Amino acid sequence: IPISRIRNFSIIAHVDHGKSTLADRLLEITDTLRPEAGKQQVLDRLQVEKERGITVKAQTVSIFYNYKGEEYLLNLIDTPGHVDFANEVSRSLAACQGVILLIDANQGIQAQTVANFYLALFQELVIIPVLNKVDLKTAQPEAVIKQLGSLFDVDPETVLKISAKLGTGCDEVLKAIIERIPAPQSNPESPLKALIFDSWYNKYQGAVSLLSIKDGSLKKGDTVVTAHSGKQYIVKSVGILRPHEEEVETLSGGHVGYMMCNMRSTAEAKIGDTVYLKNAPVEPLPGFRPPRPIVFAGVYPMDQSEHIAMKKALEKLALNDPAVTVIPDTSAALGAGWRLGFLGLLHLEVFSQRLEQEYDATSIMTAPGVTYKVRIKGDKIVRLHGKELLEISNPAHWPEQQHIVEVQEPMVLGTLLLPEQYYNQVAKLCIERRGVEQESSMIDKTQMMCKFILPLNEIIVDFHDAIKSVSSGFASFDYEDHGYEVTDVTKVDILLNQKKIEELSMIVHVSKVKDEAKRLVDKLVEIVPRQQFHIAVQAVVGAKVLSRGDIKPYRKDVTAKLYGGDLTRKYKKLRQQAEGKKKLKMVGNIQLHRETFIEVLKR
Ligand code: GDP
Ligand code: MG
């Protein structure tokens, strides 16, 4: 197929607006799928993704489509839909010349619609606006078209209306892809220049890279170099995805396809890296940026005897997810484990869910936190660390208060879309989380867009849920990096029977220390199971006790009489869990649920 009949495009959408459904429908219309496979969404491959309805790894499929008597090759590049993976989204978009901006005609424009629109706009891609779910009675396509006009200056004439579920209007989408999106441009005379925009791990082949061929061509037997590492590989196989791997002779300019070359892990196939032929080095493509973890958490085996099994599981998972960083770490209470770095909270949740599902490893995760930059004083200490500005992502490593000159914390710029009537509640929530409003405006008669600068630490745990709950589910939130700012935080420690449990230590803003100390203690009293002895719970800053509580000892026969209704049931449940599923962890002589370290953070 000549390059003039290739189209590389992506579907971008807020979560649940129908991206996977549309992708499947396009595959079906073009007979890319065998009918029996059409039942489930093919592009959401992993179990976690299916459960959560999110796409984590970008997946691509090549579609052949006959249009006006000529055969076209349409490469659908399925970007991850979540802000945590913005880096992967923009790499995937770098392989495209156009996008379908899919919007649920009931919900209208949401926070991720805005973020995705600008990603596509900055990459100068053709944007085809498509309203989905017009089959629903509650659809308001005209209102959404107005929003598109006022926010993005979209011409109403260019907006398509479809039902991905029923297939209505989906032919028009294919037509628009061919007519509106330009063919890729490439110089076949130039030497090979290809962008790695995704990679995954295959048991038999090692890392498989997905390439967008900018110039030249690539075939089996070529010796290639990855620009970032300078490493050489012999190409074992190239091909396209339909959506399973289908080998081809050559991948030439404008094409999108896979390359297998015995890379041992996906860490070698760095997303954003450039591939060239050994004897014809080229200037690397711009914008290579290693993934930067921003949320950190400790992970420990439930039982130290599982340490080796867990290590294997982590290594295997990390092979497939180069964005996660894994560093060995030891904790006084939990033993030998690891400190993991993630792109965001969703990334953390997906990873830990995979750890459980795919490897059956029982793990304890500690509360997620961010990286602070701490300026310390005292020649000795500075010399000890070799620098003045320490980067600390584990509260256990927090310096003594008297050595700290200044602390900086990571900030984000959040974008919120919401119906006007929820503005007060949403703004109140943002301010409680130490947010500072930047600008807010109406995007039509009822919908607002607000921007807040917020500390990352305040949104990593339950902010999404909180936003949804104060807005009856109508507000949506997305964020981008906004650098570091000086802040006033301190470390709150938790003592159980006078013993410091370092894994429960937390970095807290001074304005919240009192409330937070009380909340932590109350929460622990609620979630730590009663034991045969009394437990004193204290929250302290340095030597100062800010809050205290008691966990009364458990006395078998009296329990039921003492605590009526809910508590009894809850207590029974806890006991069943303890007995049946081995879910309690001894910390010193105290038994904790393995979820304690994360639960304690949830408000
Ligand atoms: P994604 O998160 O963007 O991939 O969204 P999905 O494709 O998973 O769709 C989210 C939900 O919307 C699913 O329950 C779909 O069945 C439903 N859905 C998708 N397209 C349509 C449509 O055109 N009409 C209706 N009524 N529902 C749809
Ligand atoms: Mg999906």
XYZ file of N, CA and C in Angstrom, residues 360-585:
678
model
N -0.185 -13.847 42.454
C -0.669 -14.466 43.649
C 0.258 -14.215 44.843
N 0.858 -13.043 44.866
C 1.742 -12.706 45.971
C 0.969 -11.834 46.957
N 0.978 -12.200 48.226
C 0.315 -11.382 49.213
C 1.279 -10.314 49.680
N 0.855 -9.072 49.525
C 1.791 -7.992 49.806
C 1.190 -6.998 50.782
N 2.064 -6.221 51.387
C 1.626 -5.099 52.198
C 2.143 -3.848 51.523
N 1.239 -2.939 51.208
C 1.677 -1.671 50.631
C 1.624 -0.626 51.723
N 2.620 0.239 51.759
C 2.544 1.334 52.721
C 1.951 2.557 52.040
N 1.596 3.527 52.836
C 0.909 4.710 52.323
C 1.739 5.395 51.243
N 1.097 5.769 50.143
C 1.838 6.456 49.091
C 2.214 7.874 49.516
N 3.359 8.309 49.064
C 3.805 9.664 49.364
C 4.553 10.249 48.191
N 4.876 11.533 48.306
C 5.558 12.229 47.220
C 7.022 12.446 47.602
N 7.785 13.013 46.692
C 9.181 13.318 46.972
C 9.315 14.776 47.408
N 9.827 14.983 48.610
C 10.101 16.342 49.087
C 11.557 16.669 48.822
N 11.822 17.961 48.629
C 13.214 18.400 48.561
C 13.503 19.137 49.861
N 14.491 18.656 50.592
C 14.760 19.194 51.921
C 16.159 19.807 51.952
N 16.220 21.112 52.318
C 17.512 21.782 52.450
C 17.947 21.663 53.906
N 19.165 21.119 54.112
C 19.598 20.901 55.493
C 20.781 21.784 55.837
N 20.944 22.053 57.125
C 22.072 22.870 57.565
C 23.013 22.011 58.406
N 24.134 22.581 58.743
C 25.084 21.812 59.539
C 26.086 21.180 58.597
N 27.352 21.672 58.668
C 28.393 21.205 57.761
C 28.523 19.699 57.746
N 28.467 19.127 58.930
C 28.690 17.695 59.054
C 27.680 16.908 58.231
N 26.437 17.298 58.402
C 25.376 16.562 57.726
C 25.463 16.752 56.224
N 25.703 18.015 55.818
C 25.812 18.284 54.394
C 26.939 17.453 53.802
N 28.046 17.408 54.526
C 29.174 16.629 54.015
C 28.815 15.145 53.932
N 28.084 14.703 54.932
C 27.675 13.310 54.978
C 26.863 12.924 53.741
N 25.948 13.801 53.363
C 25.076 13.492 52.236
C 25.634 13.982 50.918
N 26.664 14.806 50.977
C 27.268 15.289 49.750
C 26.512 16.417 49.104
N 25.350 16.763 49.615
C 24.626 17.893 49.031
C 23.652 18.488 50.041
N 23.232 19.715 49.734
C 22.356 20.421 50.658
C 20.887 20.072 50.487
N 20.520 19.751 49.244
C 19.123 19.510 48.953
C 18.883 18.006 48.842
N 18.249 17.448 49.863
C 17.973 16.018 49.841
C 16.620 15.768 49.195
N 16.519 14.678 48.446
C 15.214 14.296 47.915
C 14.717 13.123 48.740
N 13.602 13.333 49.417
C 13.130 12.314 50.350
C 11.724 11.859 49.987
N 11.594 10.575 49.698
C 10.272 10.069 49.363
C 9.794 9.063 50.411
N 10.633 8.790 51.400
C 10.235 7.874 52.461
C 10.306 8.618 53.801
N 9.154 8.826 54.453
C 9.145 9.595 55.704
C 10.117 9.041 56.746
N 10.440 7.742 56.633
C 11.373 7.154 57.597
C 12.758 7.796 57.494
N 13.056 8.396 56.354
C 14.371 9.019 56.167
C 14.362 10.523 56.436
N 13.256 11.012 56.981
C 13.125 12.455 57.228
C 14.186 12.916 58.233
N 14.914 14.027 57.952
C 15.945 14.484 58.891
C 15.328 15.040 60.178
N 16.140 15.127 61.198
C 15.705 15.754 62.454
C 15.285 17.192 62.155
N 14.191 17.607 62.809
C 13.649 18.934 62.539
C 14.699 20.046 62.650
N 15.607 19.937 63.647
C 16.552 21.045 63.848
C 17.584 21.166 62.730
N 17.694 20.181 61.884
C 18.654 20.247 60.777
C 18.045 20.810 59.501
N 16.725 21.023 59.529
C 16.044 21.416 58.284
C 15.990 22.935 58.147
N 16.431 23.434 56.986
C 16.340 24.860 56.701
C 15.070 25.158 55.921
N 14.793 24.302 54.951
C 13.672 24.575 54.052
C 13.203 23.274 53.417
N 11.883 23.191 53.196
C 11.338 22.028 52.505
C 10.545 22.509 51.290
N 10.711 21.817 50.183
C 9.904 22.116 49.000
C 9.066 20.895 48.664
N 7.834 21.160 48.188
C 6.988 20.022 47.830
C 6.496 20.151 46.392
N 6.190 19.002 45.742
C 5.736 19.029 44.346
C 4.310 19.564 44.238
N 4.075 20.365 43.211
C 2.765 20.974 42.997
C 2.196 20.521 41.655
N 0.889 20.601 41.518
C 0.261 20.316 40.229
C -0.703 21.437 39.863
N -0.942 21.577 38.576
C -1.998 22.460 38.108
C -3.181 21.565 37.752
N -4.268 21.700 38.503
C -5.440 20.854 38.287
C -6.479 21.574 37.444
N -7.106 20.812 36.551
C -8.215 21.358 35.762
C -9.478 20.613 36.166
N -10.528 21.372 36.487
C -11.789 20.756 36.893
C -12.892 21.214 35.965
N -13.738 20.273 35.541
C -14.940 20.656 34.795
C -16.143 20.230 35.609
N -17.104 21.158 35.770
C -18.224 20.843 36.644
C -19.424 21.725 36.341
N -20.609 21.209 36.654
C -21.793 22.057 36.550
C -21.692 23.168 37.599
N -22.109 24.364 37.227
C -21.928 25.530 38.080
C -22.456 25.328 39.498
N -23.570 24.593 39.646
C -24.162 24.492 40.984
C -23.270 23.766 41.994
N -22.236 23.080 41.502
C -21.326 22.401 42.435
C -20.070 23.201 42.725
N -20.012 24.421 42.147
C -18.776 25.195 42.280
C -18.352 25.376 43.741
N -19.299 25.785 44.596
C -18.937 26.071 45.996
C -18.347 24.870 46.716
N -19.003 23.730 46.563
C -18.504 22.525 47.233
C -17.125 22.122 46.711
N -16.979 22.190 45.393
C -15.718 21.764 44.785
C -14.587 22.728 45.181
N -14.875 24.020 45.129
C -13.845 25.006 45.489
C -13.471 24.843 46.961
N -14.463 24.577 47.815
C -14.203 24.383 49.229
C -13.262 23.190 49.435
N -13.540 22.135 48.744
C -12.695 20.944 48.841
C -11.260 21.254 48.403
N -11.124 21.968 47.290
C -9.779 22.304 46.791
C -9.029 23.169 47.812
N -9.745 24.089 48.425
C -9.094 24.978 49.393
C -8.687 24.203 50.649
N -9.571 23.283 51.072
C -9.195 22.408 52.196
C -7.922 21.637 51.899
N -7.748 21.292 50.644
C -6.536 20.567 50.242
C -5.408 21.543 49.897
N -5.478 22.731 50.413
C -4.456 23.759 50.227
C -4.330 24.240 48.786
N -5.418 24.139 48.031
C -5.395 24.599 46.645
C -5.532 26.111 46.558
N -4.965 26.674 45.490
C -5.109 28.107 45.218
C -5.726 28.254 43.836
N -6.850 28.961 43.789
C -7.565 29.072 42.528
C -6.812 29.983 41.566
N -6.738 29.579 40.316
C -6.067 30.383 39.301
C -7.062 31.151 38.457
N -7.995 30.430 37.874
C -8.988 31.071 37.026
C -10.163 30.125 36.910
N -11.336 30.707 36.760
C -12.524 29.893 36.569
C -13.411 30.605 35.586
N -14.011 29.831 34.688
C -14.896 30.498 33.732
C -15.985 29.533 33.299
N -17.081 30.098 32.810
C -18.175 29.300 32.296
C -17.806 28.875 30.873
N -18.046 27.609 30.537
C -17.803 27.230 29.148
C -19.121 27.171 28.382
N -20.232 27.146 29.076
C -21.545 27.391 28.467
C -22.488 27.804 29.595
N -23.783 27.695 29.385
C -24.720 28.217 30.394
C -24.603 27.506 31.736
N -24.222 26.221 31.724
C -24.235 25.491 32.989
C -22.868 24.979 33.443
N -21.973 24.719 32.494
C -20.699 24.088 32.838
C -19.596 25.113 33.114
N -18.752 24.778 34.099
C -17.623 25.646 34.422
C -16.313 24.894 34.245
N -15.263 25.678 33.987
C -13.922 25.110 34.032
C -13.126 25.900 35.062
N -12.524 25.213 36.036
C -11.746 25.879 37.081
C -10.332 25.331 37.074
N -9.393 26.198 37.425
C -8.008 25.752 37.560
C -7.490 26.079 38.955
N -6.883 25.082 39.586
C -6.314 25.250 40.918
C -4.877 24.742 40.923
N -4.006 25.473 41.617
C -2.689 24.907 41.902
C -2.802 24.201 43.248
N -2.408 22.929 43.270
C -2.578 22.092 44.471
C -1.284 21.344 44.775
N -1.025 21.095 46.049
C 0.109 20.221 46.378
C -0.230 18.784 45.963
N 0.699 18.159 45.290
C 0.475 16.778 44.840
C 0.098 15.862 46.003
N 0.765 16.095 47.141
C 0.533 15.250 48.299
C -0.941 15.232 48.735
N -1.657 16.325 48.452
C -3.046 16.425 48.899
C -4.017 15.690 47.978
N -3.551 15.320 46.797
C -4.505 14.707 45.859
C -4.200 13.248 45.570
N -3.095 12.718 46.128
C -2.731 11.369 45.691
C -3.572 10.273 46.317
N -4.273 10.552 47.376
C -4.995 9.432 47.957
C -6.457 9.333 47.535
N -7.245 10.289 47.917
C -8.673 10.092 47.675
C -9.330 11.314 47.045
N -8.532 12.131 46.388
C -9.068 13.370 45.855
C -10.126 13.130 44.769
N -9.821 12.195 43.868
C -10.796 11.896 42.812
C -12.151 11.515 43.403
N -12.112 10.628 44.388
C -13.363 10.190 45.014
C -14.065 11.347 45.704
N -13.261 12.174 46.382
C -13.847 13.301 47.110
C -14.525 14.278 46.144
N -13.864 14.547 45.027
C -14.434 15.441 44.009
C -15.760 14.879 43.495
N -15.739 13.577 43.224
C -16.964 12.936 42.721
C -18.068 13.032 43.765
N -17.718 12.821 45.027
C -18.784 12.767 46.018
C -19.364 14.148 46.326
N -18.561 15.212 46.278
C -19.161 16.523 46.534
C -19.915 17.063 45.318
N -19.746 16.410 44.179
C -20.420 16.929 42.983
C -21.409 15.922 42.398
N -21.849 14.982 43.222
C -22.743 13.906 42.770
C -22.226 13.229 41.513
N -20.908 13.173 41.392
C -20.316 12.461 40.258
C -20.143 13.307 39.004
N -20.547 14.591 39.062
C -20.533 15.387 37.837
C -19.220 16.105 37.541
N -18.392 16.320 38.554
C -17.149 17.047 38.293
C -16.051 16.081 37.880
N -15.204 16.516 36.970
C -14.069 15.681 36.589
C -12.785 16.467 36.811
N -11.704 15.733 37.024
C -10.449 16.353 37.440
C -9.282 15.752 36.670
N -8.341 16.592 36.321
C -7.125 16.138 35.664
C -6.012 17.078 36.120
N -4.766 16.626 36.055
C -3.712 17.512 36.530
C -2.430 17.381 35.728
N -1.627 18.417 35.798
C -0.296 18.345 35.195
C 0.731 18.877 36.188
N 1.968 18.518 35.947
C 3.086 18.900 36.796
C 3.199 20.429 36.912
N 3.493 20.929 38.113
C 3.646 22.374 38.258
C 4.861 22.722 39.126
N 5.880 21.910 39.051
C 7.139 22.219 39.739
C 7.067 22.070 41.254
N 8.076 22.656 41.935
C 8.165 22.569 43.391
C 7.936 23.940 44.024
N 7.366 23.958 45.233
C 7.208 25.200 45.969
C 7.649 24.997 47.417
N 8.151 26.066 48.011
C 8.543 26.005 49.411
C 7.304 25.764 50.266
N 7.430 24.936 51.281
C 6.268 24.593 52.091
C 6.680 24.415 53.544
N 5.680 24.329 54.403
C 5.965 24.190 55.821
C 5.341 22.882 56.311
N 6.145 21.843 56.304
C 5.620 20.533 56.692
C 6.458 19.950 57.825
N 5.877 18.968 58.489
C 6.611 18.314 59.557
C 6.221 16.841 59.604
N 7.012 16.066 60.318
C 6.735 14.633 60.352
C 5.914 14.271 61.583
N 4.835 13.574 61.365
C 4.018 13.061 62.463
C 4.306 11.565 62.592
N 4.665 11.144 63.812
C 4.932 9.723 64.053
C 3.788 9.097 64.831
N 3.636 7.811 64.641
C 2.607 7.068 65.374
C 3.288 6.089 66.328
N 2.846 6.116 67.593
C 3.355 5.163 68.568
C 2.227 4.207 68.963
N 2.527 2.929 68.926
C 1.596 1.937 69.459
C 2.276 1.356 70.691
N 1.642 1.528 71.839
C 2.268 1.149 73.112
C 3.706 1.673 73.200
N 3.853 2.965 72.934
C 5.145 3.673 73.049
C 6.159 3.313 71.978
N 5.799 2.377 71.110
C 6.765 1.968 70.101
C 6.443 2.656 68.782
N 7.446 3.323 68.233
C 7.214 4.044 66.982
C 7.068 3.061 65.821
N 5.980 3.217 65.063
C 5.790 2.387 63.873
C 6.138 3.268 62.677
N 7.374 3.131 62.231
C 7.872 4.050 61.216
C 7.063 4.028 59.934
N 6.502 2.873 59.637
C 5.739 2.726 58.404
C 4.451 3.549 58.434
N 4.078 4.042 59.628
C 2.865 4.855 59.719
C 3.197 6.340 59.833
N 4.482 6.676 59.813
C 4.868 8.084 59.881
C 4.402 8.808 58.633
N 4.110 10.101 58.816
C 3.548 10.832 57.701
C 4.064 12.261 57.696
N 4.264 12.792 56.498
C 4.671 14.191 56.381
C 3.396 15.020 56.231
N 3.212 15.990 57.108
C 1.945 16.727 57.161
C 2.222 18.224 57.181
N 1.362 18.988 56.496
C 1.499 20.436 56.518
C 1.186 20.956 57.923
N 1.928 21.965 58.382
C 1.763 22.420 59.767
C 0.335 22.897 60.061
N -0.337 23.448 59.058
C -1.698 23.936 59.293
C -2.643 22.781 59.609
N -2.210 21.565 59.335
C -3.122 20.430 59.482
C -2.658 19.435 60.528
N -1.534 19.737 61.158
C -0.931 18.745 62.031
C -1.892 18.288 63.127
N -2.568 19.250 63.783
C -3.460 18.890 64.899
C -4.597 17.997 64.434
N -5.276 18.443 63.380
C -6.413 17.670 62.864
C -5.971 16.300 62.382
N -4.852 16.308 61.703
C -4.363 15.076 61.120
C -3.964 14.081 62.221
N -3.340 14.580 63.271
C -2.935 13.717 64.378
C -4.166 13.058 64.998
N -5.211 13.844 65.174
C -6.430 13.306 65.768
C -7.074 12.288 64.829
N -7.091 12.658 63.561
C -7.712 11.771 62.579
C -6.973 10.422 62.492
N -5.651 10.503 62.497
C -4.849 9.273 62.424
C -5.126 8.365 63.611
N -5.166 8.970 64.789
C -5.403 8.174 65.996
C -6.804 7.563 65.967
N -7.807 8.383 65.643
C -9.176 7.864 65.581
C -9.285 6.716 64.587
N -8.640 6.921 63.465
C -8.706 5.922 62.406
C -8.048 4.615 62.852
N -6.898 4.742 63.518
C -6.215 3.530 63.981
C -7.046 2.801 65.023
N -7.661 3.582 65.904
C -8.512 2.969 66.922
C -9.639 2.192 66.236
N -10.096 2.737 65.119
C -11.185 2.093 64.392
C -10.718 0.834 63.648
N -9.532 0.902 63.056
C -9.175 -0.212 62.153
C -8.208 -1.248 62.727
N -7.521 -0.906 63.805
C -6.624 -1.927 64.377
C -7.474 -2.913 65.175
N -7.354 -4.202 64.870
C -8.200 -5.167 65.564
C -7.878 -5.231 67.063
N -8.907 -5.431 67.863
C -8.690 -5.606 69.300
C -7.806 -6.812 69.546
N -6.952 -6.729 70.544
C -6.060 -7.838 70.834
C -6.245 -8.210 72.300
N -5.441 -9.128 72.785
C -5.683 -9.596 74.145
C -5.203 -8.605 75.185
N -4.512 -7.559 74.725
C -4.026 -6.560 75.678
C -4.413 -5.169 75.185
N -4.284 -4.225 76.101
C -4.634 -2.844 75.793
C -3.555 -2.214 74.915
N -3.962 -1.398 73.931
C -2.975 -0.705 73.099
C -3.212 0.801 73.190
N -2.153 1.534 73.561
C -2.230 2.995 73.563
C -1.741 3.490 72.211
N -2.560 4.341 71.590
C -2.195 4.905 70.288
C -1.861 6.375 70.481
N -0.707 6.802 70.003
C -0.337 8.214 70.121
C 0.182 8.737 68.793
N -0.184 9.988 68.516
C 0.423 10.686 67.377
C 1.328 11.761 67.953
N 2.591 11.777 67.522
C 3.545 12.716 68.105
C 4.311 13.462 67.014
N 4.722 14.697 67.386
C 5.693 15.405 66.561
C 6.900 15.605 67.450
N 8.018 15.008 67.100
C 9.159 15.010 67.996
C 8.760 14.317 69.284
N 8.887 15.029 70.411
C 8.531 14.412 71.686
C 7.129 14.812 72.133
N 6.494 15.664 71.339
C 5.217 16.219 71.767
C 4.046 15.352 71.313
N 3.224 14.941 72.283
C 2.063 14.122 71.951
C 0.915 15.034 71.521
N 0.400 14.827 70.320
C -0.673 15.680 69.817
C -2.046 15.057 69.978
N -2.069 13.748 70.032
C -3.359 13.084 70.134
C -3.145 11.678 70.671
N -4.149 11.201 71.415
C -4.020 9.827 71.901
C -5.355 9.105 71.910
N -5.272 7.781 71.879
C -6.487 6.975 71.892
C -6.174 5.595 72.439
N -7.209 4.811 72.659
C -7.015 3.492 73.252
C -7.731 2.426 72.453
N -7.055 1.312 72.307
C -7.720 0.145 71.754
C -7.891 -0.826 72.911
N -9.147 -1.032 73.299
C -9.421 -1.850 74.474
C -9.132 -3.308 74.168
N -8.731 -4.047 75.187
C -8.462 -5.467 74.939
C -9.741 -6.197 74.568
N -9.562 -7.284 73.906
C -10.680 -8.066 73.420
C -10.968 -9.154 74.453
N -12.238 -9.255 74.864
C -12.613 -10.336 75.766
C -13.717 -11.106 75.089
N -13.401 -12.348 74.790
C -14.224 -13.150 73.910
C -15.726 -13.064 74.180
N -16.130 -13.360 75.427
C -17.559 -13.527 75.708
C -18.314 -12.209 75.759
N -17.643 -11.185 76.138
C -18.344 -9.930 76.364
C -18.567 -9.146 75.086
N -17.700 -9.365 74.123
C -17.721 -8.547 72.918
C -19.116 -8.299 72.377
N -19.855 -9.389 72.169
C -21.155 -9.279 71.533
C -22.079 -8.384 72.339
N -21.993 -8.467 73.662
C -22.887 -7.672 74.500
C -22.478 -6.206 74.514
N -21.193 -5.997 74.508
C -20.710 -4.617 74.601
C -20.999 -3.791 73.360
N -20.851 -4.438 72.221
C -20.938 -3.651 70.994
C -22.062 -4.155 70.120
N -23.067 -3.345 69.988
C -24.248 -3.777 69.253
C -24.085 -3.579 67.755
N -25.049 -4.075 67.032
C -25.246 -3.777 65.609
C -23.997 -3.897 64.758
N -23.752 -2.808 64.068
C -22.699 -2.745 63.074
C -21.339 -3.216 63.544
N -20.969 -2.711 64.711
C -19.629 -3.002 65.193
C -19.424 -4.496 65.385
N -20.466 -5.155 65.903
C -20.360 -6.586 66.134
C -20.122 -7.311 64.819
N -20.914 -6.909 63.841
C -20.786 -7.549 62.542
C -19.396 -7.308 61.965
N -18.976 -6.071 62.115
C -17.677 -5.701 61.585
C -16.578 -6.510 62.279
N -16.748 -6.601 63.586
C -15.768 -7.310 64.372
C -15.687 -8.771 63.957
N -16.862 -9.358 63.743
C -16.902 -10.759 63.315
C -16.180 -10.916 61.999
N -16.433 -9.981 61.118
C -15.821 -10.023 59.791
C -14.296 -9.973 59.929
N -13.856 -9.085 60.785
C -12.410 -8.961 60.983
C -11.833 -10.281 61.471
N -12.576 -10.912 62.396
C -12.055 -12.160 62.957
C -12.008 -13.260 61.916
N -13.078 -13.307 61.105
C -13.086 -14.313 60.044
C -11.902 -14.107 59.108
N -11.685 -12.859 58.778
C -10.559 -12.559 57.908
C -9.261 -13.032 58.534
N -9.125 -12.712 59.799
C -7.891 -13.052 60.494
C -7.664 -14.555 60.477
N -8.722 -15.282 60.734
C -8.572 -16.727 60.812
C -8.412 -17.346 59.439
N -9.337 -16.962 58.566
C -9.409 -17.630 57.277
C -8.293 -17.247 56.325
N -7.993 -15.983 56.253
C -7.156 -15.572 55.144
C -5.756 -15.128 55.550
N -5.425 -15.305 56.786
C -4.067 -15.003 57.201
C -3.695 -13.572 56.831
N -4.600 -12.661 57.156
C -4.393 -11.308 56.674
C -3.802 -10.377 57.720
N -3.456 -10.921 58.869
C -2.902 -10.057 59.899
C -1.395 -10.144 59.912
N -0.785 -9.010 60.184
C 0.671 -8.944 60.183
C 1.128 -8.557 61.578
